[in-house]
Structures are given as C-alpha cells and as structure tokens.
XYZ file of C-alpha atoms in Angstrom:
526
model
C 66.888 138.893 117.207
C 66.905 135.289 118.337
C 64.337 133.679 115.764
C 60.468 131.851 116.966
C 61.728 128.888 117.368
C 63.870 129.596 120.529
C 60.566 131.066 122.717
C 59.986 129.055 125.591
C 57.971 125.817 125.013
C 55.520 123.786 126.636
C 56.336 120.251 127.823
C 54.704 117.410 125.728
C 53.023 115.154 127.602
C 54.709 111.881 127.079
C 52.939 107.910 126.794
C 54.640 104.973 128.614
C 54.955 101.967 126.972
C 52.788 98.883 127.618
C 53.726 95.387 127.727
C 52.355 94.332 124.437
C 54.633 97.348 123.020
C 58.064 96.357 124.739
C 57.406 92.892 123.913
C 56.286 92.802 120.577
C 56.620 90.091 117.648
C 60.342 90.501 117.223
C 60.956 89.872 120.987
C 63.284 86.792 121.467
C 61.257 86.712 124.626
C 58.701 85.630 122.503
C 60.116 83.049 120.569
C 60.297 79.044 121.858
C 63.113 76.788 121.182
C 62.405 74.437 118.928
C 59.471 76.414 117.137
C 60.114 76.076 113.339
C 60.284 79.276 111.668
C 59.469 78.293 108.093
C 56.910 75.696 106.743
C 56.796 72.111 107.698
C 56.093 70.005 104.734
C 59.760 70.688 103.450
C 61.623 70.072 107.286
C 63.541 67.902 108.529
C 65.175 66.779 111.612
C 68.610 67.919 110.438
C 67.175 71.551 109.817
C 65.042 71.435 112.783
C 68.562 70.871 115.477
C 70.337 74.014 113.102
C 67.523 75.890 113.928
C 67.988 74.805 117.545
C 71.805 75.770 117.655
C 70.950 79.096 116.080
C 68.634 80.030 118.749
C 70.638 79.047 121.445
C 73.519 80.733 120.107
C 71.058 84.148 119.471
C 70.197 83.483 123.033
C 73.675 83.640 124.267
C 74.470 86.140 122.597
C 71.394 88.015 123.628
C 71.027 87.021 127.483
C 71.138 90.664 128.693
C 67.808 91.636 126.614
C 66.584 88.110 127.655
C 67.284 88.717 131.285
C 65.727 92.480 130.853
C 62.731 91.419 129.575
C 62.188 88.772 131.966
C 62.672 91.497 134.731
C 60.263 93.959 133.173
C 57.458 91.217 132.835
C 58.121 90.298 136.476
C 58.181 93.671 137.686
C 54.693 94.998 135.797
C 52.852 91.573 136.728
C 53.466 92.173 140.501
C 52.945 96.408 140.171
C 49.691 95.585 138.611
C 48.782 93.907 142.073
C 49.645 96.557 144.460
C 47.424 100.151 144.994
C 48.811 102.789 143.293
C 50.581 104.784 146.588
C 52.072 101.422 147.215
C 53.113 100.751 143.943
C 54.593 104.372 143.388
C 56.460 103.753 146.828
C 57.909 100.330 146.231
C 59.163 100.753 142.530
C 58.991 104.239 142.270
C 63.018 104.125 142.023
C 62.760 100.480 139.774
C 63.798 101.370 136.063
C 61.222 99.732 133.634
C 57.792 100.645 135.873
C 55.387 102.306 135.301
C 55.505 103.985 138.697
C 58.903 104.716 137.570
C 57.759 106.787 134.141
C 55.886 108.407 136.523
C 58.707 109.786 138.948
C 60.850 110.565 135.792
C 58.012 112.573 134.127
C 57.810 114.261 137.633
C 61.411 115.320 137.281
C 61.407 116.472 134.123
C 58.700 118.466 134.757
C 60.620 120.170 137.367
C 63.300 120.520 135.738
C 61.647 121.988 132.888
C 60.228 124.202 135.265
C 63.427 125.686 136.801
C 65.232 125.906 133.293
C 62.214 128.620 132.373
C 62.829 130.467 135.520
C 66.173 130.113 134.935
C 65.355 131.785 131.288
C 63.209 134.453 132.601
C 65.519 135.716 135.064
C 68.820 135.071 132.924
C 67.505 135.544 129.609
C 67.102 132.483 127.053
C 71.177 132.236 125.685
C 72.451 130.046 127.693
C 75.858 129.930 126.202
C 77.494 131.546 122.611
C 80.562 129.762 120.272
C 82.076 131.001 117.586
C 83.746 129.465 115.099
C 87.246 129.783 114.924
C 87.627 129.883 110.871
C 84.246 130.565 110.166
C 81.472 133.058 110.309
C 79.247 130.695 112.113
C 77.735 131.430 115.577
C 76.259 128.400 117.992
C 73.667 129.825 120.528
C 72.361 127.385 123.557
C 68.746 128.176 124.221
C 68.686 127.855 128.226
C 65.014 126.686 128.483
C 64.538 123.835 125.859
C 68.255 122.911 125.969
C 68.744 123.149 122.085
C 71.729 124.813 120.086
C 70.644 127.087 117.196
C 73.265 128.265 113.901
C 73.360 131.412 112.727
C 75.800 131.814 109.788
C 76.764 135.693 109.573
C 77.915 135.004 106.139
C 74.735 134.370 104.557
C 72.605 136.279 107.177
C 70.280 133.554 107.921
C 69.407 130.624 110.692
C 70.527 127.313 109.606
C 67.443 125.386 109.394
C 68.871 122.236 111.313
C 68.762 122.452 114.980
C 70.795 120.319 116.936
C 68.941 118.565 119.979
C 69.129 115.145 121.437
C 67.962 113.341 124.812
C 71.080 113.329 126.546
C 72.184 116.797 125.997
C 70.452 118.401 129.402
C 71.359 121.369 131.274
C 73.811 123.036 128.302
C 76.249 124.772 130.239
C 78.797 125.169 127.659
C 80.142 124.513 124.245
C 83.288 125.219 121.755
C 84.060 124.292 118.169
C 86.813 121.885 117.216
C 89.926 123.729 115.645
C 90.567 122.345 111.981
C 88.273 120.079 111.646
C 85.329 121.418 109.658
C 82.085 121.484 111.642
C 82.311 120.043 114.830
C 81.056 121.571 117.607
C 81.213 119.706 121.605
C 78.637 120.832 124.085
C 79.621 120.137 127.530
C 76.169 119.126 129.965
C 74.657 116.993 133.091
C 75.956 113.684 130.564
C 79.228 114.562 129.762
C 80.553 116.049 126.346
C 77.847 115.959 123.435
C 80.148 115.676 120.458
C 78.058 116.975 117.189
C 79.809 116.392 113.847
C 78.060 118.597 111.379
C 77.994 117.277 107.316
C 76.830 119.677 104.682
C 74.484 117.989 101.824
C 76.032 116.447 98.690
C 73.817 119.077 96.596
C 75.097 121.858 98.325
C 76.207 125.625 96.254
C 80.259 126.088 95.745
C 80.854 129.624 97.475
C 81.422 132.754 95.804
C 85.581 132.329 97.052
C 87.108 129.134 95.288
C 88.682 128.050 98.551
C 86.279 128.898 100.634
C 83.365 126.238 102.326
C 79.587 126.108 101.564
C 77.698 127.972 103.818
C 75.102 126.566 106.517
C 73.248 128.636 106.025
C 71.944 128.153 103.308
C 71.267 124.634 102.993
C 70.221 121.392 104.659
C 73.104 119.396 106.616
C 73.167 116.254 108.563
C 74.585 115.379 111.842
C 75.045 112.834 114.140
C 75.816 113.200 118.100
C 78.640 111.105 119.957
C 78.486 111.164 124.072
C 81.816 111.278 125.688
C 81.138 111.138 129.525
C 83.670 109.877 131.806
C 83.376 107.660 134.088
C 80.331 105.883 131.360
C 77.278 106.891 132.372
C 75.079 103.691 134.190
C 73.706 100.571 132.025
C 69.993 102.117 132.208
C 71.394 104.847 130.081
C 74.089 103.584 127.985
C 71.292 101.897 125.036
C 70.026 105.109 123.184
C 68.086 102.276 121.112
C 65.953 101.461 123.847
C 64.446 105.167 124.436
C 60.996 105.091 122.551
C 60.459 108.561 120.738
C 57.995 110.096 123.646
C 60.019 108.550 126.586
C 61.918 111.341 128.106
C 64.887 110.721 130.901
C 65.883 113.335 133.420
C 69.966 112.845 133.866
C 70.724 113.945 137.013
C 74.171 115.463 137.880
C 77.305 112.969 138.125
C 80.697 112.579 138.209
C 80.730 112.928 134.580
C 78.808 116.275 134.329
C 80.988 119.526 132.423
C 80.956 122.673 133.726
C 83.439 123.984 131.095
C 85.189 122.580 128.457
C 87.952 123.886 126.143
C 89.590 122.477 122.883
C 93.505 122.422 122.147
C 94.661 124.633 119.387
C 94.924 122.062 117.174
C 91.947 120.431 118.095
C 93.916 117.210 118.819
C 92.309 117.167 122.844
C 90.126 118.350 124.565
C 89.737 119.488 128.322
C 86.700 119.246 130.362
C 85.910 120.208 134.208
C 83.536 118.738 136.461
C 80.357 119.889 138.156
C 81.016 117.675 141.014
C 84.221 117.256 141.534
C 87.729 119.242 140.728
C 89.464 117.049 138.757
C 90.246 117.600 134.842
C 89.898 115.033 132.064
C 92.030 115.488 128.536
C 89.741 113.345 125.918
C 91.857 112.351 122.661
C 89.217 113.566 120.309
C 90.025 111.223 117.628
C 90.107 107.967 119.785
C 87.515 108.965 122.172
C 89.944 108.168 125.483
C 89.897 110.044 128.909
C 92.850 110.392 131.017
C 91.896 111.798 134.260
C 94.099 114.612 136.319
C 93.517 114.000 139.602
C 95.084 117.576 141.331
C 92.576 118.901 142.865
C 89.582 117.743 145.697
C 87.105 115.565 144.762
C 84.563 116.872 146.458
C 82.073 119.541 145.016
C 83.344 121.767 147.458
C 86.389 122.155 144.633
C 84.191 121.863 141.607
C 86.046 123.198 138.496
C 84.135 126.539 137.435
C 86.144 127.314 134.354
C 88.979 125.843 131.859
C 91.135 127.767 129.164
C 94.114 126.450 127.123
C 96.200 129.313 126.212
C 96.758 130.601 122.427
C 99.590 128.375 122.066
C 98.432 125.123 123.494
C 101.610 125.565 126.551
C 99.534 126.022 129.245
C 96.153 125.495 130.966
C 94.835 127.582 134.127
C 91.509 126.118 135.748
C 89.350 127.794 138.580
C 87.726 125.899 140.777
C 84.486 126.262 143.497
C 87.184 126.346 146.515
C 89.402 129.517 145.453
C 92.148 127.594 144.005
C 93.561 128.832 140.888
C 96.040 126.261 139.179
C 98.218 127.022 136.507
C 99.227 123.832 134.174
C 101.912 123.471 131.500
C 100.734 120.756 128.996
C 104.213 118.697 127.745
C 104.271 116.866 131.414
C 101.177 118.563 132.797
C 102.711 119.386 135.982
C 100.666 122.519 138.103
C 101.016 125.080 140.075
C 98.243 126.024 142.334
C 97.400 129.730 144.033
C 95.147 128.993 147.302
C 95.427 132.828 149.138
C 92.599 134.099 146.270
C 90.011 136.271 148.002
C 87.605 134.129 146.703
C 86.642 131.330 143.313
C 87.727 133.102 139.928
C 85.511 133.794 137.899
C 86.068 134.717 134.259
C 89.689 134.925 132.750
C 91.191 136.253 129.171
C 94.453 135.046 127.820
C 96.571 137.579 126.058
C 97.626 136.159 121.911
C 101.403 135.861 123.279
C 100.420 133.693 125.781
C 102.308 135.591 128.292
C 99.849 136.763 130.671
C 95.934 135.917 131.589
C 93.428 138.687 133.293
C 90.922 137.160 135.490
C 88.449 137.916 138.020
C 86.933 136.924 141.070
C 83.303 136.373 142.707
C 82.225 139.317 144.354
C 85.362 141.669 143.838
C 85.806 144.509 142.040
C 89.664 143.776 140.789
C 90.552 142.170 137.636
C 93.570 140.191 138.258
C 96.359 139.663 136.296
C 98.997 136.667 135.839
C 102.232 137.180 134.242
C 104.943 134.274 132.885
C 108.055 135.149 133.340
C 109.932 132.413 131.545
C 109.406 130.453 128.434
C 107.097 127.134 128.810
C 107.187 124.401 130.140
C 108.346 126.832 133.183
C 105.423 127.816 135.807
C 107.276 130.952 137.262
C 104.633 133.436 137.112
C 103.276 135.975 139.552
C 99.603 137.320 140.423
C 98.916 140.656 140.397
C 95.993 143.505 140.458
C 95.959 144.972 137.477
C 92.936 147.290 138.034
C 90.212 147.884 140.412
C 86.895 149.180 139.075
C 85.018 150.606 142.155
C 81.015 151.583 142.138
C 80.976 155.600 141.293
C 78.998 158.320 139.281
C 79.631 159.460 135.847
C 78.187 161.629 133.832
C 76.367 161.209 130.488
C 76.371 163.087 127.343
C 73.304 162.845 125.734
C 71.010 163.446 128.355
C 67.541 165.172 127.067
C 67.633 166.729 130.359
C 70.678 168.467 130.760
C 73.943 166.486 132.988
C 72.435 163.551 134.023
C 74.728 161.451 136.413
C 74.438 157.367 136.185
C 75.947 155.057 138.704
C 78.641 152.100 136.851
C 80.695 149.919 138.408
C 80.776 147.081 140.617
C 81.737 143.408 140.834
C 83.255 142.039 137.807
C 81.463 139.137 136.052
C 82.800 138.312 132.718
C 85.655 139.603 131.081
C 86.675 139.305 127.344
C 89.615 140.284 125.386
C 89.742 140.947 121.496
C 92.111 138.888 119.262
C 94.600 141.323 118.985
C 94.718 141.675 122.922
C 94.383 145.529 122.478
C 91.213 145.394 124.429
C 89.696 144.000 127.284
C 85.967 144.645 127.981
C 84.011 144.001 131.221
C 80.569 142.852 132.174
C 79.608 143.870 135.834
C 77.393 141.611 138.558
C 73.879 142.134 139.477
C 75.206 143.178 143.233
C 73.811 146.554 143.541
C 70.504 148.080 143.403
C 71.963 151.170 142.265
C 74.139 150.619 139.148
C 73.661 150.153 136.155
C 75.017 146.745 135.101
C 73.811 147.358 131.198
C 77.118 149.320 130.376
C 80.468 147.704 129.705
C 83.516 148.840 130.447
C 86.227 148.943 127.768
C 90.128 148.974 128.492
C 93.226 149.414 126.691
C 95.645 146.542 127.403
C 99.266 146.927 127.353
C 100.299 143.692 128.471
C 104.272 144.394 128.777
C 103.483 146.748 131.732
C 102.834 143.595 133.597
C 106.863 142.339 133.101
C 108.025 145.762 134.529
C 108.959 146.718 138.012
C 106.127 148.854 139.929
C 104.131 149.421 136.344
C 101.578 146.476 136.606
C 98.567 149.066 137.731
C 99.170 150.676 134.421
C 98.418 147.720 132.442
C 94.454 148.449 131.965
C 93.665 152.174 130.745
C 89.848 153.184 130.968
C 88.458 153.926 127.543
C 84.634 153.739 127.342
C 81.540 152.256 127.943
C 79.568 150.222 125.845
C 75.799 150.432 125.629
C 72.970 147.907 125.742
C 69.302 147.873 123.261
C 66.929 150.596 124.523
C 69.445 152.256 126.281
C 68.377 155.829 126.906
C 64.703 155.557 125.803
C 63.571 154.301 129.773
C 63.518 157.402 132.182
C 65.316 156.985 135.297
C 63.657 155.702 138.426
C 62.500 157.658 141.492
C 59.795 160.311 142.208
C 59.283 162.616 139.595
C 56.701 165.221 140.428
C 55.564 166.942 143.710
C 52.568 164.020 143.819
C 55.495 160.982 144.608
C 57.389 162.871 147.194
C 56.170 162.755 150.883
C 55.876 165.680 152.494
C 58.956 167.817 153.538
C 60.471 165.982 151.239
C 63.011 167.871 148.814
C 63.193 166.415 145.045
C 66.239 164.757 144.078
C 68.573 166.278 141.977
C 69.144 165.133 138.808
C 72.453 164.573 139.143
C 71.709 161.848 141.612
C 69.752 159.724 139.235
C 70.012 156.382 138.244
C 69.449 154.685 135.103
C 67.877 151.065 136.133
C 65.594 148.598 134.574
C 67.699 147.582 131.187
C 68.233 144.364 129.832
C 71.741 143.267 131.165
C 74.236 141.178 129.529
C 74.578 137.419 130.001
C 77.229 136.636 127.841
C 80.079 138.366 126.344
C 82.880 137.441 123.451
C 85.050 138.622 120.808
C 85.041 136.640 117.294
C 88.215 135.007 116.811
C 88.634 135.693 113.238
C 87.093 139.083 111.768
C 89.125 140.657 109.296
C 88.011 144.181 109.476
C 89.417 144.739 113.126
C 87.313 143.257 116.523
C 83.879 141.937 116.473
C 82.404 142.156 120.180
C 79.402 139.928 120.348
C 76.859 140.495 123.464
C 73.671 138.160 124.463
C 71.239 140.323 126.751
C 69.117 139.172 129.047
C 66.193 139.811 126.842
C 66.826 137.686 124.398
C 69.156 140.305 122.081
C-alpha cells in the first residue's frame, strides 16, 4: 500500500515578498560609495579610497543583482500607482511584481488542480524505477510531484523524500547503472539528476559485500538540473526563490517525455515533449549533444526512448508514427514511417536481437527483428500477435460458468529479464472489457529469424489478476425489478466483470534471483 504521505494534498497558500524583504541590510543596493564600514576615529584617507576600489570592484562584479534590483524598485514604485485591474494587466507578465506572484499563484493553482484530476482518474503513481542492482523501488506520486523509496530489502519507506521546485509534471525516471544511488527524473525542466548519499553512521549489512540499506536510515541528497537548451535567466538562480515562492514551469524545448540511461551509465538519452529530436547528456560532464533526425515540431514529439541490453542500439517513437531505429558507435538511423499509427510501449529481448512494441489504438503487438550484427540496421517489422476483444470463461465463478470479456488495444507491454515472458496491459477503449486482467505470453524470440514462423513467436499463457478481483458482482440487471418489461434476463454467460481498479504501470525487476518479479501500480493506488 502506498504509505500517508503520498494522499493528495492541499496547496499552501504562499506570501510574496515585500520590498523591505528583497532589499534588506545586505543589499549592495543599499550600500553608498564612499560610506565607511568600520569606525572613524582609526581611518584614514588611504583606507577610505581601498574601501572605494573594493566597492567598485563588488559592484562590477555584481552589476546584474545591481541592475535587478534597480528594476524591481522601479517596477513596484510605479505598480503601486496604478488600480489593481490595470496593474494586473500591464505587469501581469513582468517577473518581480506583485501582479506577477499573482498570475503565477494562479497557475499553479491550476495546475495543481489538473495533476489531482489527473490522479483521480489515473491513479496517484505516476511513474515506477527499479534499481538495477538493488532492491530499491522509486515511485512518482502524480499529484504532488514527489518521488517516494521503498527498499524491498528491509520492507520499509525510506524516510527521505525527494522533492524540489523545479521537478514539475514527473513524467518519468530511471536509475544510473553502476553508480550507487543515482536516480534522473525526466519533467517540464529537463532532467532532475538526484545523487543519493547514505549517512556516515549508517549499519554494515548482513552480506560483507553488500550496501547499507535505505531503508533503514537517514541519507542526504542533492538535485542537479540538466535541461537543454538552459532554461531562461528568471529561472536559472535557485538562490533567489524564497521558501514560500512557488514557480509554475511551463512546457519548453527542454521538457522530457522519456529518458533512458546507457548500460554503463556513461550517457544518457532524453526525448522531448515538444519537439522530436534526441539529446545524449555525458553524465559525468554534464554536456548535451543534440540529434537533430526527426521534426521539430510537436507534431513529432518523442513519446518513448529505450537503449537496448547491450548499449548497440536505440529505437525512439515519436507523436507522428515514425519509428526510428539507431545504432550508437556513429548514431546513424533508420526510420519506419508506414506505422498504422505512434508506438506506444516497446520491450527489448536480453540478446538484443529483437524489440516487441505496440501501437495507439491497435490490437497487434509488433515485433522488430536484427538480422545482422551491430552497427548494421537491417532489420524487418513484423506482427507478431494480434489480441482481439472476445469472451472467456472463468473458473472460479460462485455462480457456475461465468463468461468475462478481455482483450482490446494494447497499452503497455513488459518483458521479464530472461525474455521468457512478455505480459500485456490493455487500453481503456471499451465499455465492455475488462482492462484489470493481463495477458501473459511465452516468447520464443528465434521464431522471429525464421521464414513464415514469426506469428508463432508469442504463445498465450494466462491472465493475471488485479486487488479485489472477484469480490465485485458483475454489472447489469439482476432481478425481475431492473428489467423492463418483455424484457428477457441476460444470461450469465453474457456477463461482464467491470468496475476494477486497472493498471497504470507495469514492469519486471531487473535483478531478482529467485526467477521474475512482475511489479503492477493500479489505478487505486495498489
């Protein structure tokens, strides 16, 4: 169960800073040239002109804040004089009004507004990572934009949280391959870069090579922003945010809509919200290089990134229906443009052979086979299995053979480590299915490299069910009362199981030594 702390919360109302505040007693705004700092019975002229040259040189050094300040007392002395629609009108869009803390409160309001609808329709996880050495899980709360740590090894919460200003509208986040506890969070600013530090005082584990656990004890962190291009001057001094003043970032050029790290954990690749070209950070130096392939208009936003197991390729989706393939030594691409429509979701197989993916609003999981070694893009797209809407029966029924509707457009696919399995999350596209099961398949990837057997490459196993599952009765009439008259009563095998919670996000751990891990977040919060 996701703990107290990540229920929905109220915004705080927030104070905006007065003139006496942003100009206080440190201000150089405030000091005079020439004004002796220390007493005057021991000065001198010679110490009085070193004083002079050291203000003028703090001055140089400091005209920006000078020039800032001089703007903001300019700008509040002639808002004071105008009424209040005027005022809201004219420097409504000035930063450093107060007509302007007004219009930002305004959007963050809203904003905080659509994030809880967004939570109450989607359910509050946002987005799941798992470690790839360790038995730690990071969980994005949707609605207050804050990543939680949940450390299966200890069974507890971490009691650290990790939140900051400029980490808005989480839309996804991986950990950094061999190198301890860093975790990036792609949002509206760019790449939030957390490096996590354990305290000095923390327990040795149980296993002598093993790390302390998080759970268990207090850790420090501290938050880098990678956001490329820089985000604008107004937002590029952290030190000038007061503790209550909140900023709403609106979406840029530089906001992530996915983000994935190399094996090594050397780079790491991020797509845009706005635009569809990719940018490979050096994590260590904190450079972008841009690949400029695709549009750069939204219209060819990228949707989703993935590096494949051994670092050789890259394949990114993107808003238009373009599918590009990448190999990473001289990252030249390959693009597919005859897609029926954006993909989706996509699973890389551990050889790094072949990738299943799906599209919006089909049915078909696709599949992509390589037929040469890398840095080669000969490879060929194929449909490796079409799941339909239809009726199946269930086993357990109270009531006898009781017939649910499955099926439908795929929405998120994941395959276990071992790439026996693939399992598959369906869309909300039907009023008659029931989106809470998942469908598992046995993957036998080498189908895919022979002649006419690439339909046999996904076998049907199971289902997988969600909480409650079986405790709601079916919708529909149920007694003589709720049927209109002439009206015959449904049969039973015609019923529908509706109403669960439905899954949001689904994910294999990468490292579990007893076999596969499949990891779930419902919509209600499971």
């Amino acid at each position: 169960m996701i703990p107290e702390t990540m229920q929905l919360r109220k915004p705080v109302q927030s104070s905006n800073l007065g003139l006496n505040e942003m100009l206080n007693s440190d201000s150089i705004f405030l000091k005079s040239a020439g004004e002796p700092t220390t007493s005057g019975n021991g000065s001198t002229a010679l110490s009085t002109v070193a004083e002079n040259i050291i203000w003028l040189w703090n001055a140089k050094e400091n005209a920006s804040d000078i020039l800032h300040q001089l703007r903001t007392r300019a700008l509040l002395a002639a808002e004071g004089w105008l009424p209040s629609p005027v005022a809201s009108a004219v420097f409504g869009m000035i930063p450093g009004t107060v007509s302007a803390a007004k219009a930002d409160e305004a959007k963050f309001k809203d904003a905080e507004g659509k994030r809880n609808m967004l939570a109450m329709s989607e359910g509050p996880i946002g987005c799941i990572a798992w470690h790839p050495h360790r038995s730690l899980i990071a969980i994005a709360h949707r609605a207050t934009d804050t990543v939680f740590i949940y450390d299966m090894a200890s069974d507890t919460w971490c009691c650290n949280v990790l939140q900051n200003t400029y980490m808005q509208g989480i839309t996804c986040m991986a950990w950094q391959p061999n190198c301890g506890y860093t975790l990036a969070v792609g949002c509206t600013t760019g790449v939030c870069l957390w490096n996590i530090i354990p305290s000095a005082n923390a327990q040795p584990s149980a296993e002598p090579l093993s790390a302390p656990s998080l759970g268990t004890m207090q850790f420090s962190s501290w938050m880098t922003l990678m956001a490329f291009p820089p985000l604008r001057d107004q937002h590029r001094h952290p030190a000038r945010l007061s503790s209550t003043e909140r900023t709403v970032f609106c979406r840029t050029s530089a906001s992530v809509s996915s983000l994935a790290f190399s094996p090594s954990g050397q780079w790491l690749v991020t797509g845009h919200q706005s635009h569809g070209h990719l940018t490979v950070w050096d994590v260590s130096l904190g450079t972008a290089t841009p690949l400029k392939r695709s549009g750069s208009t939204s219209s060819s936003a990228t949707l989703q990134v993935g590096i494949s197991p051994d670092g050789r390729y890259l394949v990114s989706t993107h808003a238009n229906g373009h599918l590009r393939l990448w190999e990473t030594e001289s990252w030249s691409s390959r693009v597919w443009s005859d897609l029926p429509a954006a993909g989706s979701q996509f699973a890389w197989s551990p050889d790094s052979r072949s990738l299943f993916f799906a599209v919006a609003g089909a049915s078909a999981i696709y599949a992509l086979a390589l037929f040469k070694p890398a840095p080669s893009l000969d490879a060929e797209i194929t449909i490796a299995s079409s799941f339909e809407p239809h009726a199946t029966a269930t086993l357990d029924s109270e009531e006898g053979s009781e017939r649910i509707r499955v099926g439908g457009a795929v929405k998120s696919l994941a395959m276990d480590p071992k790439g026996q399995r693939l399992v598959v999350g369906f869309d909300d596209d039907s009023a008659s299915s029931d989106i809470s099961l998942l469908a598992v398949y046995l993957v036998s990837t080498e189908a895919l490299f022979r002649a006419g057997s690439s339909n046999c490459a996904l076998m049907p196993l199971g289902y997988v069910r969600g909480p409650n599952w079986g405790k709601q009765r079916p919708r529909g009439p149920e007694g003589p009362a709720d049927l209109a008259e002439g009206q015959e009563k449904p049969s039973k095998k015609k019923r529908v199981r509706l109403g669960l919670p439905v899954p949001s996000w689904i994910g294999f751990a990468p490292n579990f030594g007893p076999g596969a891990l499949l990891t779930v977040a419902w919509a209600n919060g499971k």
